[in-house]
Amino acid sequence: MIPQCLGTLRYLFVLDLQMNNLNGIMPRNFSKENQFETIKLNGNQLEGPLPHSLAQCRNIKVLDLGDNIIEDVFPNWLEVLPELQVLSLRSNKLYGTITCSSIRHPFLKLRIFDVSNNNFNGPLPTSCIKNFQGMMNVNDSQLGLQYMGWRDNIIGKYYSNSVVVIMKGFDIELTKILTTFTTIDLSNNMFEGEIPIFIGQLSSLKGLNLSNNGITGKIPQSLSYLRNLEWLDLSRNQLRGEIPMALTNLNFLSVLNLSQNHLEGVIPNGQQFDTFGNDSYEGNAMLCGLPLSKSCKKDEDQPSHSTSEDEEESGFGWKAVAIGYACGAISGLLLGHNVFFFGKPEWLVGLVEHMFNMRLKRRNSRAGANRRI
């Protein structure tokens, strides 16, 4: 059993008990004077609801409670924590809708938001996402690479925060978390509705995973504004319409999964889209074009269309050839019949002699006698 007294340790900065066999309910009595900056209880067997006293951890930056059996609604009361940067509640038994209250800036500094593999339903949490200021215009280039952590200035030791995320389709443990790393993972729930247009405002976002939900509507063109995006997973939803051509402007996109939807039309090409294989699009019966083996109907019709235009322009189409061939054949038969039965016609002999400046020899004596007469 996890000790309930852990929440009363006033001068503890890091509580890291991840990947153990702890069970029971979480500590219920986090004091107002606590100094916690990191609480990591992920990978245990903790159960029951989340303690509201966590809202008193005003200095906390990393809260990782993933991979437990916690059963509760979404803790929107955590939105008041001014320093929270990492919130991972993945792989629990959380349920209900996700909403944020009416405070001005909920989750002000949040950069990693992972609620995947739960039982959340209803619309996507737009009231929260649109206020993720920590995912907009993050720029630490002037300070160099920095990691989320805690340093004890007295003994000179440094603690590096870590977190497990689904990155580019794989479960990866980030042993150090860059302060510029931003990701949203809402996968494997029962969310519905359309992808909000304003999600394109999260310009520093590196990963977006909305897979395996009931999301409908079209892929918003505003996703093309996520110029730092490295992976995008919208698979196993109910998305319709065409893939926006503007997504080819995502120069850092290395993993794309749009499979198992109802998308249609031509797959965009150019830049990063030329590197994606069939598995990025499978399960969309109405999609066509490379890299799929199904060519688009417009492409199939294009050669015959251009050939017909050329014929019309030149006036030498197959109809004209057929008509000319038929007329020539009939004329040849009539002329051959006349020559065979009546000899060389006078008008034909005169025409040939005039054209070639020569006289034809008369081999038919009867024809010659008729000519003398």
mmCIF file with all atom_site columns, C-alpha atoms in Angstrom, residues 23 61 66 84 89 134 156 158 164 191 198 201 220 242 288 298 301 308 311 345 358 365:
data_model
loop_
_atom_site.group_PDB
_atom_site.id
_atom_site.type_symbol
_atom_site.label_atom_id
_atom_site.label_alt_id
_atom_site.label_comp_id
_atom_site.label_asym_id
_atom_site.label_entity_id
_atom_site.label_seq_id
_atom_site.pdbx_PDB_ins_code
_atom_site.Cartn_x
_atom_site.Cartn_y
_atom_site.Cartn_z
_atom_site.occupancy
_atom_site.B_iso_or_equiv
_atom_site.pdbx_formal_charge
_atom_site.auth_seq_id
_atom_site.auth_comp_id
_atom_site.auth_asym_id
_atom_site.auth_atom_id
_atom_site.pdbx_PDB_model_num
ATOM 1  C CA . ASN A 1 23  ? -1.542  -0.185 -4.729   1.00 0.00 ? 23  ASN A CA 1
ATOM 2  C CA . LYS A 1 61  ? 5.591   21.167 -13.005  1.00 0.00 ? 61  LYS A CA 1
ATOM 3  C CA . GLY A 1 66  ? -0.418  7.222  -16.022  1.00 0.00 ? 66  GLY A CA 1
ATOM 4  C CA . LEU A 1 84  ? 2.120   22.722 -14.514  1.00 0.00 ? 84  LEU A CA 1
ATOM 5  C CA . LEU A 1 89  ? -3.223  10.559 -17.079  1.00 0.00 ? 89  LEU A CA 1
ATOM 6  C CA . GLY A 1 134 ? 2.431   26.990 -23.430  1.00 0.00 ? 134 GLY A CA 1
ATOM 7  C CA . GLY A 1 156 ? 24.716  20.517 -6.593   1.00 0.00 ? 156 GLY A CA 1
ATOM 8  C CA . TYR A 1 158 ? 20.260  17.674 -10.617  1.00 0.00 ? 158 TYR A CA 1
ATOM 9  C CA . VAL A 1 164 ? 6.455   8.088  -21.449  1.00 0.00 ? 164 VAL A CA 1
ATOM 10 C CA . PHE A 1 191 ? -14.418 11.594 -28.410  1.00 0.00 ? 191 PHE A CA 1
ATOM 11 C CA . PHE A 1 198 ? -8.184  26.991 -33.764  1.00 0.00 ? 198 PHE A CA 1
ATOM 12 C CA . GLN A 1 201 ? -2.817  28.253 -33.300  1.00 0.00 ? 201 GLN A CA 1
ATOM 13 C CA . PRO A 1 220 ? -9.173  21.369 -41.151  1.00 0.00 ? 220 PRO A CA 1
ATOM 14 C CA . GLU A 1 242 ? -10.290 15.460 -49.151  1.00 0.00 ? 242 GLU A CA 1
ATOM 15 C CA . CYS A 1 288 ? -6.580  7.527  -55.110  1.00 0.00 ? 288 CYS A CA 1
ATOM 16 C CA . LYS A 1 298 ? -9.073  11.984 -63.913  1.00 0.00 ? 298 LYS A CA 1
ATOM 17 C CA . ASP A 1 301 ? -9.148  9.981  -68.789  1.00 0.00 ? 301 ASP A CA 1
ATOM 18 C CA . SER A 1 308 ? -9.124  13.868 -78.971  1.00 0.00 ? 308 SER A CA 1
ATOM 19 C CA . GLU A 1 311 ? -7.359  15.385 -83.524  1.00 0.00 ? 311 GLU A CA 1
ATOM 20 C CA . PRO A 1 345 ? -11.241 5.505  -120.646 1.00 0.00 ? 345 PRO A CA 1
ATOM 21 C CA . MET A 1 358 ? 4.159   10.659 -121.810 1.00 0.00 ? 358 MET A CA 1
ATOM 22 C CA . SER A 1 365 ? -6.184  -3.551 -130.651 1.00 0.00 ? 365 SER A CA 1
#
